[in-house]
Amino acid sequence: MSSENTICSTNNNHHHQNPAVTLSPSSSSPSSVSSASSTTSSSRYENQKRRDWNTFGQYLKNHKPPLTLSRCSGAHVLEFLRYLDQFGKTKVHTPICPFYGHPNPPAPCPCPLKQAWGSLDALIGRLRAAFEENGGKPEANPFGARAVRLYLREVRDLQSKARGISYEKKKRKHHQPSPTPTPTPVLAPPPPPPPRSIMPAISPPGASC
């Protein structure tokens, strides 16, 4: 399987959107659309993770000398990431390039094409999960090695400066809770008048009629 088809990304779009789920009006509902979209996203992620895992396994077989997964270390993961750069499609300007730090260069330049940081970061996340799903121990996971994390951070900072793009996550605005309305006191209804006696009035003795 080709590594190019597995992890390459375009220069202007590093995040793939899930295809829209079209349902018939008679059977569509907010809950069914959400469920179908979630299932589609999960299925695409699992398929991509499986392809990436197979690609890495093929890389180990073609390695000279051939490597087994049990002997794979963080250093071998770094070799794999650098190997993938030859299939990259993201222009990364060098410091001597006149377009260094320019997010939208007006003309072509001879700077190299590399894998985008976002693609590598997502790839490592999938391979890290696949390693443990295939029997690897978390403490021996080469994709979670400190050297790999430092390399990804270095690539992020380098590409951010070279392309003039910030990778910092936007801070979420904290919504202030709306004040709770003061409940209107409920007044008890006035007591009903005492019931009228159904007994006839009895005149006291000696009273004149």
PDB file of N, CA and C in Angstrom, residues 108-194:
ATOM      1  N   PRO A 108       5.719  30.955  -7.210  1.00  0.00           N
ATOM      2  CA  PRO A 108       6.335  29.678  -6.818  1.00  0.00           C
ATOM      3  C   PRO A 108       7.780  29.872  -6.365  1.00  0.00           C
ATOM      4  N   CYS A 109       8.274  28.895  -5.615  1.00  0.00           N
ATOM      5  CA  CYS A 109       9.642  28.936  -5.132  1.00  0.00           C
ATOM      6  C   CYS A 109      10.171  27.507  -5.055  1.00  0.00           C
ATOM      7  N   PRO A 110      11.488  27.327  -4.978  1.00  0.00           N
ATOM      8  CA  PRO A 110      12.053  25.978  -4.979  1.00  0.00           C
ATOM      9  C   PRO A 110      12.092  25.307  -3.608  1.00  0.00           C
ATOM     10  N   CYS A 111      11.414  25.865  -2.630  1.00  0.00           N
ATOM     11  CA  CYS A 111      11.438  25.264  -1.289  1.00  0.00           C
ATOM     12  C   CYS A 111      10.815  23.865  -1.320  1.00  0.00           C
ATOM     13  N   PRO A 112      11.245  22.984  -0.408  1.00  0.00           N
ATOM     14  CA  PRO A 112      10.795  21.587  -0.438  1.00  0.00           C
ATOM     15  C   PRO A 112       9.339  21.417   0.006  1.00  0.00           C
ATOM     16  N   LEU A 113       8.764  20.327  -0.464  1.00  0.00           N
ATOM     17  CA  LEU A 113       7.441  19.910  -0.018  1.00  0.00           C
ATOM     18  C   LEU A 113       7.615  18.869   1.086  1.00  0.00           C
ATOM     19  N   LYS A 114       6.863  19.034   2.148  1.00  0.00           N
ATOM     20  CA  LYS A 114       6.954  18.108   3.276  1.00  0.00           C
ATOM     21  C   LYS A 114       5.562  17.763   3.784  1.00  0.00           C
ATOM     22  N   GLN A 115       5.550  16.798   4.698  1.00  0.00           N
ATOM     23  CA  GLN A 115       4.288  16.467   5.348  1.00  0.00           C
ATOM     24  C   GLN A 115       3.908  17.590   6.301  1.00  0.00           C
ATOM     25  N   ALA A 116       2.650  17.971   6.296  1.00  0.00           N
ATOM     26  CA  ALA A 116       2.175  19.008   7.207  1.00  0.00           C
ATOM     27  C   ALA A 116       2.192  18.485   8.636  1.00  0.00           C
ATOM     28  N   TRP A 117       2.455  19.396   9.561  1.00  0.00           N
ATOM     29  CA  TRP A 117       2.497  19.005  10.970  1.00  0.00           C
ATOM     30  C   TRP A 117       1.181  18.362  11.413  1.00  0.00           C
ATOM     31  N   GLY A 118       0.060  18.923  10.996  1.00  0.00           N
ATOM     32  CA  GLY A 118      -1.232  18.373  11.410  1.00  0.00           C
ATOM     33  C   GLY A 118      -1.411  16.937  10.951  1.00  0.00           C
ATOM     34  N   SER A 119      -0.927  16.603   9.753  1.00  0.00           N
ATOM     35  CA  SER A 119      -1.042  15.239   9.243  1.00  0.00           C
ATOM     36  C   SER A 119      -0.175  14.281  10.057  1.00  0.00           C
ATOM     37  N   LEU A 120       1.045  14.705  10.385  1.00  0.00           N
ATOM     38  CA  LEU A 120       1.939  13.851  11.172  1.00  0.00           C
ATOM     39  C   LEU A 120       1.403  13.648  12.584  1.00  0.00           C
ATOM     40  N   ASP A 121       0.881  14.706  13.164  1.00  0.00           N
ATOM     41  CA  ASP A 121       0.350  14.615  14.527  1.00  0.00           C
ATOM     42  C   ASP A 121      -0.828  13.638  14.582  1.00  0.00           C
ATOM     43  N   ALA A 122      -1.727  13.735  13.604  1.00  0.00           N
ATOM     44  CA  ALA A 122      -2.872  12.817  13.559  1.00  0.00           C
ATOM     45  C   ALA A 122      -2.413  11.387  13.281  1.00  0.00           C
ATOM     46  N   LEU A 123      -1.423  11.228  12.416  1.00  0.00           N
ATOM     47  CA  LEU A 123      -0.896   9.900  12.092  1.00  0.00           C
ATOM     48  C   LEU A 123      -0.320   9.221  13.322  1.00  0.00           C
ATOM     49  N   ILE A 124       0.480   9.938  14.100  1.00  0.00           N
ATOM     50  CA  ILE A 124       1.067   9.367  15.308  1.00  0.00           C
ATOM     51  C   ILE A 124      -0.024   8.975  16.307  1.00  0.00           C
ATOM     52  N   GLY A 125      -1.062   9.778  16.387  1.00  0.00           N
ATOM     53  CA  GLY A 125      -2.168   9.439  17.284  1.00  0.00           C
ATOM     54  C   GLY A 125      -2.827   8.125  16.893  1.00  0.00           C
ATOM     55  N   ARG A 126      -3.041   7.921  15.597  1.00  0.00           N
ATOM     56  CA  ARG A 126      -3.665   6.675  15.135  1.00  0.00           C
ATOM     57  C   ARG A 126      -2.736   5.473  15.344  1.00  0.00           C
ATOM     58  N   LEU A 127      -1.451   5.647  15.029  1.00  0.00           N
ATOM     59  CA  LEU A 127      -0.504   4.539  15.190  1.00  0.00           C
ATOM     60  C   LEU A 127      -0.295   4.205  16.662  1.00  0.00           C
ATOM     61  N   ARG A 128      -0.341   5.195  17.499  1.00  0.00           N
ATOM     62  CA  ARG A 128      -0.202   4.943  18.941  1.00  0.00           C
ATOM     63  C   ARG A 128      -1.356   4.084  19.455  1.00  0.00           C
ATOM     64  N   ALA A 129      -2.557   4.391  18.979  1.00  0.00           N
ATOM     65  CA  ALA A 129      -3.721   3.590  19.377  1.00  0.00           C
ATOM     66  C   ALA A 129      -3.654   2.194  18.769  1.00  0.00           C
ATOM     67  N   ALA A 130      -3.244   2.103  17.501  1.00  0.00           N
ATOM     68  CA  ALA A 130      -3.172   0.805  16.833  1.00  0.00           C
ATOM     69  C   ALA A 130      -2.135  -0.103  17.480  1.00  0.00           C
ATOM     70  N   PHE A 131      -1.038   0.460  17.954  1.00  0.00           N
ATOM     71  CA  PHE A 131       0.002  -0.337  18.608  1.00  0.00           C
ATOM     72  C   PHE A 131      -0.569  -1.088  19.809  1.00  0.00           C
ATOM     73  N   GLU A 132      -1.320  -0.400  20.639  1.00  0.00           N
ATOM     74  CA  GLU A 132      -1.877  -1.028  21.836  1.00  0.00           C
ATOM     75  C   GLU A 132      -3.032  -1.967  21.490  1.00  0.00           C
ATOM     76  N   GLU A 133      -3.766  -1.646  20.436  1.00  0.00           N
ATOM     77  CA  GLU A 133      -4.857  -2.532  20.020  1.00  0.00           C
ATOM     78  C   GLU A 133      -4.334  -3.847  19.450  1.00  0.00           C
ATOM     79  N   ASN A 134      -3.084  -3.840  18.991  1.00  0.00           N
ATOM     80  CA  ASN A 134      -2.486  -5.046  18.429  1.00  0.00           C
ATOM     81  C   ASN A 134      -1.558  -5.751  19.424  1.00  0.00           C
ATOM     82  N   GLY A 135      -1.797  -5.524  20.697  1.00  0.00           N
ATOM     83  CA  GLY A 135      -1.089  -6.276  21.732  1.00  0.00           C
ATOM     84  C   GLY A 135       0.103  -5.583  22.342  1.00  0.00           C
ATOM     85  N   GLY A 136       0.426  -4.383  21.908  1.00  0.00           N
ATOM     86  CA  GLY A 136       1.572  -3.681  22.475  1.00  0.00           C
ATOM     87  C   GLY A 136       1.262  -3.111  23.847  1.00  0.00           C
ATOM     88  N   LYS A 137       2.284  -3.044  24.701  1.00  0.00           N
ATOM     89  CA  LYS A 137       2.113  -2.503  26.045  1.00  0.00           C
ATOM     90  C   LYS A 137       2.245  -0.980  26.000  1.00  0.00           C
ATOM     91  N   PRO A 138       1.390  -0.277  26.733  1.00  0.00           N
ATOM     92  CA  PRO A 138       1.435   1.199  26.707  1.00  0.00           C
ATOM     93  C   PRO A 138       2.808   1.750  27.081  1.00  0.00           C
ATOM     94  N   GLU A 139       3.474   1.140  28.077  1.00  0.00           N
ATOM     95  CA  GLU A 139       4.761   1.669  28.509  1.00  0.00           C
ATOM     96  C   GLU A 139       5.871   1.432  27.481  1.00  0.00           C
ATOM     97  N   ALA A 140       5.616   0.525  26.514  1.00  0.00           N
ATOM     98  CA  ALA A 140       6.611   0.246  25.472  1.00  0.00           C
ATOM     99  C   ALA A 140       6.198   0.813  24.123  1.00  0.00           C
ATOM    100  N   ASN A 141       5.220   1.699  24.113  1.00  0.00           N
ATOM    101  CA  ASN A 141       4.700   2.243  22.865  1.00  0.00           C
ATOM    102  C   ASN A 141       5.717   3.216  22.250  1.00  0.00           C
ATOM    103  N   PRO A 142       6.329   2.873  21.115  1.00  0.00           N
ATOM    104  CA  PRO A 142       7.344   3.773  20.525  1.00  0.00           C
ATOM    105  C   PRO A 142       6.753   5.070  19.987  1.00  0.00           C
ATOM    106  N   PHE A 143       5.440   5.066  19.678  1.00  0.00           N
ATOM    107  CA  PHE A 143       4.804   6.257  19.132  1.00  0.00           C
ATOM    108  C   PHE A 143       4.516   7.297  20.218  1.00  0.00           C
ATOM    109  N   GLY A 144       4.626   6.873  21.474  1.00  0.00           N
ATOM    110  CA  GLY A 144       4.446   7.802  22.577  1.00  0.00           C
ATOM    111  C   GLY A 144       5.757   8.208  23.215  1.00  0.00           C
ATOM    112  N   ALA A 145       6.869   7.881  22.561  1.00  0.00           N
ATOM    113  CA  ALA A 145       8.188   8.200  23.097  1.00  0.00           C
ATOM    114  C   ALA A 145       8.394   9.710  23.180  1.00  0.00           C
ATOM    115  N   ARG A 146       9.202  10.118  24.127  1.00  0.00           N
ATOM    116  CA  ARG A 146       9.470  11.548  24.326  1.00  0.00           C
ATOM    117  C   ARG A 146      10.124  12.158  23.094  1.00  0.00           C
ATOM    118  N   ALA A 147      11.007  11.393  22.439  1.00  0.00           N
ATOM    119  CA  ALA A 147      11.684  11.903  21.244  1.00  0.00           C
ATOM    120  C   ALA A 147      10.687  12.220  20.138  1.00  0.00           C
ATOM    121  N   VAL A 148       9.624  11.416  20.032  1.00  0.00           N
ATOM    122  CA  VAL A 148       8.604  11.643  19.005  1.00  0.00           C
ATOM    123  C   VAL A 148       7.812  12.905  19.324  1.00  0.00           C
ATOM    124  N   ARG A 149       7.465  13.095  20.592  1.00  0.00           N
ATOM    125  CA  ARG A 149       6.718  14.297  20.986  1.00  0.00           C
ATOM    126  C   ARG A 149       7.541  15.564  20.727  1.00  0.00           C
ATOM    127  N   LEU A 150       8.831  15.495  21.050  1.00  0.00           N
ATOM    128  CA  LEU A 150       9.689  16.655  20.824  1.00  0.00           C
ATOM    129  C   LEU A 150       9.846  16.939  19.335  1.00  0.00           C
ATOM    130  N   TYR A 151       9.917  15.893  18.534  1.00  0.00           N
ATOM    131  CA  TYR A 151      10.050  16.072  17.083  1.00  0.00           C
ATOM    132  C   TYR A 151       8.804  16.744  16.508  1.00  0.00           C
ATOM    133  N   LEU A 152       7.631  16.295  16.930  1.00  0.00           N
ATOM    134  CA  LEU A 152       6.390  16.893  16.437  1.00  0.00           C
ATOM    135  C   LEU A 152       6.285  18.359  16.857  1.00  0.00           C
ATOM    136  N   ARG A 153       6.724  18.652  18.066  1.00  0.00           N
ATOM    137  CA  ARG A 153       6.697  20.045  18.522  1.00  0.00           C
ATOM    138  C   ARG A 153       7.647  20.907  17.690  1.00  0.00           C
ATOM    139  N   GLU A 154       8.815  20.340  17.363  1.00  0.00           N
ATOM    140  CA  GLU A 154       9.784  21.071  16.547  1.00  0.00           C
ATOM    141  C   GLU A 154       9.247  21.317  15.142  1.00  0.00           C
ATOM    142  N   VAL A 155       8.593  20.309  14.562  1.00  0.00           N
ATOM    143  CA  VAL A 155       8.008  20.463  13.227  1.00  0.00           C
ATOM    144  C   VAL A 155       6.907  21.515  13.242  1.00  0.00           C
ATOM    145  N   ARG A 156       6.098  21.491  14.293  1.00  0.00           N
ATOM    146  CA  ARG A 156       5.011  22.480  14.405  1.00  0.00           C
ATOM    147  C   ARG A 156       5.571  23.902  14.450  1.00  0.00           C
ATOM    148  N   ASP A 157       6.579  24.130  15.301  1.00  0.00           N
ATOM    149  CA  ASP A 157       7.142  25.471  15.431  1.00  0.00           C
ATOM    150  C   ASP A 157       7.823  25.906  14.135  1.00  0.00           C
ATOM    151  N   LEU A 158       8.554  24.986  13.499  1.00  0.00           N
ATOM    152  CA  LEU A 158       9.270  25.320  12.269  1.00  0.00           C
ATOM    153  C   LEU A 158       8.287  25.685  11.154  1.00  0.00           C
ATOM    154  N   GLN A 159       7.237  24.870  10.989  1.00  0.00           N
ATOM    155  CA  GLN A 159       6.277  25.147   9.919  1.00  0.00           C
ATOM    156  C   GLN A 159       5.436  26.375  10.220  1.00  0.00           C
ATOM    157  N   SER A 160       5.173  26.616  11.485  1.00  0.00           N
ATOM    158  CA  SER A 160       4.403  27.807  11.849  1.00  0.00           C
ATOM    159  C   SER A 160       5.147  29.070  11.427  1.00  0.00           C
ATOM    160  N   LYS A 161       6.460  29.116  11.672  1.00  0.00           N
ATOM    161  CA  LYS A 161       7.254  30.277  11.294  1.00  0.00           C
ATOM    162  C   LYS A 161       7.463  30.344   9.784  1.00  0.00           C
ATOM    163  N   ALA A 162       7.734  29.189   9.165  1.00  0.00           N
ATOM    164  CA  ALA A 162       8.032  29.179   7.730  1.00  0.00           C
ATOM    165  C   ALA A 162       6.815  29.539   6.899  1.00  0.00           C
ATOM    166  N   ARG A 163       5.635  29.139   7.338  1.00  0.00           N
ATOM    167  CA  ARG A 163       4.424  29.370   6.549  1.00  0.00           C
ATOM    168  C   ARG A 163       3.609  30.550   7.044  1.00  0.00           C
ATOM    169  N   GLY A 164       4.024  31.148   8.161  1.00  0.00           N
ATOM    170  CA  GLY A 164       3.287  32.289   8.687  1.00  0.00           C
ATOM    171  C   GLY A 164       1.907  31.921   9.179  1.00  0.00           C
ATOM    172  N   ILE A 165       1.803  30.703   9.736  1.00  0.00           N
ATOM    173  CA  ILE A 165       0.516  30.206  10.215  1.00  0.00           C
ATOM    174  C   ILE A 165       0.649  29.847  11.679  1.00  0.00           C
ATOM    175  N   SER A 166      -0.324  30.271  12.469  1.00  0.00           N
ATOM    176  CA  SER A 166      -0.325  29.939  13.885  1.00  0.00           C
ATOM    177  C   SER A 166      -1.101  28.653  14.113  1.00  0.00           C
ATOM    178  N   TYR A 167      -0.488  27.735  14.848  1.00  0.00           N
ATOM    179  CA  TYR A 167      -1.152  26.478  15.183  1.00  0.00           C
ATOM    180  C   TYR A 167      -1.728  26.495  16.589  1.00  0.00           C
ATOM    181  N   GLU A 168      -1.659  27.648  17.238  1.00  0.00           N
ATOM    182  CA  GLU A 168      -2.188  27.726  18.592  1.00  0.00           C
ATOM    183  C   GLU A 168      -3.700  27.580  18.561  1.00  0.00           C
ATOM    184  N   LYS A 169      -4.186  26.795  19.507  1.00  0.00           N
ATOM    185  CA  LYS A 169      -5.631  26.599  19.592  1.00  0.00           C
ATOM    186  C   LYS A 169      -6.287  27.856  20.159  1.00  0.00           C
ATOM    187  N   LYS A 170      -7.415  28.195  19.574  1.00  0.00           N
ATOM    188  CA  LYS A 170      -8.144  29.359  20.043  1.00  0.00           C
ATOM    189  C   LYS A 170      -8.778  29.055  21.393  1.00  0.00           C
ATOM    190  N   LYS A 171      -8.660  30.040  22.270  1.00  0.00           N
ATOM    191  CA  LYS A 171      -9.256  29.861  23.587  1.00  0.00           C
ATOM    192  C   LYS A 171     -10.764  29.994  23.490  1.00  0.00           C
ATOM    193  N   ARG A 172     -11.403  29.090  24.164  1.00  0.00           N
ATOM    194  CA  ARG A 172     -12.866  29.133  24.155  1.00  0.00           C
ATOM    195  C   ARG A 172     -13.357  30.246  25.079  1.00  0.00           C
ATOM    196  N   LYS A 173     -14.371  30.920  24.600  1.00  0.00           N
ATOM    197  CA  LYS A 173     -14.964  31.968  25.411  1.00  0.00           C
ATOM    198  C   LYS A 173     -15.811  31.332  26.505  1.00  0.00           C
ATOM    199  N   HIS A 174     -15.591  31.815  27.701  1.00  0.00           N
ATOM    200  CA  HIS A 174     -16.361  31.295  28.822  1.00  0.00           C
ATOM    201  C   HIS A 174     -17.674  32.075  28.898  1.00  0.00           C
ATOM    202  N   HIS A 175     -18.757  31.383  28.755  1.00  0.00           N
ATOM    203  CA  HIS A 175     -20.071  32.023  28.802  1.00  0.00           C
ATOM    204  C   HIS A 175     -20.475  32.214  30.260  1.00  0.00           C
ATOM    205  N   GLN A 176     -20.780  33.473  30.604  1.00  0.00           N
ATOM    206  CA  GLN A 176     -21.235  33.740  31.953  1.00  0.00           C
ATOM    207  C   GLN A 176     -22.663  33.250  32.110  1.00  0.00           C
ATOM    208  N   PRO A 177     -22.925  32.563  33.211  1.00  0.00           N
ATOM    209  CA  PRO A 177     -24.295  32.066  33.401  1.00  0.00           C
ATOM    210  C   PRO A 177     -25.271  33.215  33.548  1.00  0.00           C
ATOM    211  N   SER A 178     -26.407  33.096  32.908  1.00  0.00           N
ATOM    212  CA  SER A 178     -27.423  34.143  32.993  1.00  0.00           C
ATOM    213  C   SER A 178     -27.983  34.168  34.397  1.00  0.00           C
ATOM    214  N   PRO A 179     -28.258  35.382  34.893  1.00  0.00           N
ATOM    215  CA  PRO A 179     -28.771  35.473  36.267  1.00  0.00           C
ATOM    216  C   PRO A 179     -30.106  34.766  36.400  1.00  0.00           C
ATOM    217  N   THR A 180     -30.233  34.076  37.505  1.00  0.00           N
ATOM    218  CA  THR A 180     -31.476  33.345  37.760  1.00  0.00           C
ATOM    219  C   THR A 180     -32.576  34.331  38.135  1.00  0.00           C
ATOM    220  N   PRO A 181     -33.695  34.319  37.407  1.00  0.00           N
ATOM    221  CA  PRO A 181     -34.768  35.274  37.735  1.00  0.00           C
ATOM    222  C   PRO A 181     -35.323  35.014  39.127  1.00  0.00           C
ATOM    223  N   THR A 182     -35.607  36.126  39.812  1.00  0.00           N
ATOM    224  CA  THR A 182     -36.176  36.014  41.155  1.00  0.00           C
ATOM    225  C   THR A 182     -37.612  35.539  41.053  1.00  0.00           C
ATOM    226  N   PRO A 183     -37.927  34.437  41.707  1.00  0.00           N
ATOM    227  CA  PRO A 183     -39.299  33.925  41.593  1.00  0.00           C
ATOM    228  C   PRO A 183     -40.299  34.870  42.230  1.00  0.00           C
ATOM    229  N   THR A 184     -41.423  35.029  41.581  1.00  0.00           N
ATOM    230  CA  THR A 184     -42.493  35.879  42.103  1.00  0.00           C
ATOM    231  C   THR A 184     -43.187  35.156  43.248  1.00  0.00           C
ATOM    232  N   PRO A 185     -43.291  35.807  44.425  1.00  0.00           N
ATOM    233  CA  PRO A 185     -43.932  35.108  45.550  1.00  0.00           C
ATOM    234  C   PRO A 185     -45.397  34.829  45.249  1.00  0.00           C
ATOM    235  N   VAL A 186     -45.789  33.641  45.598  1.00  0.00           N
ATOM    236  CA  VAL A 186     -47.176  33.235  45.381  1.00  0.00           C
ATOM    237  C   VAL A 186     -47.947  33.465  46.666  1.00  0.00           C
ATOM    238  N   LEU A 187     -48.952  34.342  46.581  1.00  0.00           N
ATOM    239  CA  LEU A 187     -49.752  34.658  47.765  1.00  0.00           C
ATOM    240  C   LEU A 187     -50.877  33.644  47.912  1.00  0.00           C
ATOM    241  N   ALA A 188     -51.088  33.248  49.150  1.00  0.00           N
ATOM    242  CA  ALA A 188     -52.165  32.297  49.407  1.00  0.00           C
ATOM    243  C   ALA A 188     -53.503  33.001  49.248  1.00  0.00           C
ATOM    244  N   PRO A 189     -54.469  32.337  48.658  1.00  0.00           N
ATOM    245  CA  PRO A 189     -55.788  32.975  48.508  1.00  0.00           C
ATOM    246  C   PRO A 189     -56.410  33.226  49.867  1.00  0.00           C
ATOM    247  N   PRO A 190     -57.256  34.268  49.966  1.00  0.00           N
ATOM    248  CA  PRO A 190     -57.894  34.555  51.268  1.00  0.00           C
ATOM    249  C   PRO A 190     -58.780  33.397  51.676  1.00  0.00           C
ATOM    250  N   PRO A 191     -58.897  33.179  52.968  1.00  0.00           N
ATOM    251  CA  PRO A 191     -59.737  32.057  53.431  1.00  0.00           C
ATOM    252  C   PRO A 191     -61.196  32.283  53.049  1.00  0.00           C
ATOM    253  N   PRO A 192     -61.889  31.259  52.722  1.00  0.00           N
ATOM    254  CA  PRO A 192     -63.310  31.416  52.344  1.00  0.00           C
ATOM    255  C   PRO A 192     -64.144  31.822  53.556  1.00  0.00           C
ATOM    256  N   PRO A 193     -65.258  32.496  53.304  1.00  0.00           N
ATOM    257  CA  PRO A 193     -66.122  32.892  54.430  1.00  0.00           C
ATOM    258  C   PRO A 193     -66.686  31.646  55.108  1.00  0.00           C
ATOM    259  N   PRO A 194     -66.947  31.763  56.418  1.00  0.00           N
ATOM    260  CA  PRO A 194     -67.504  30.583  57.143  1.00  0.00           C
ATOM    261  C   PRO A 194     -68.823  30.149  56.520  1.00  0.00           C
TER     262      PRO A 194
END
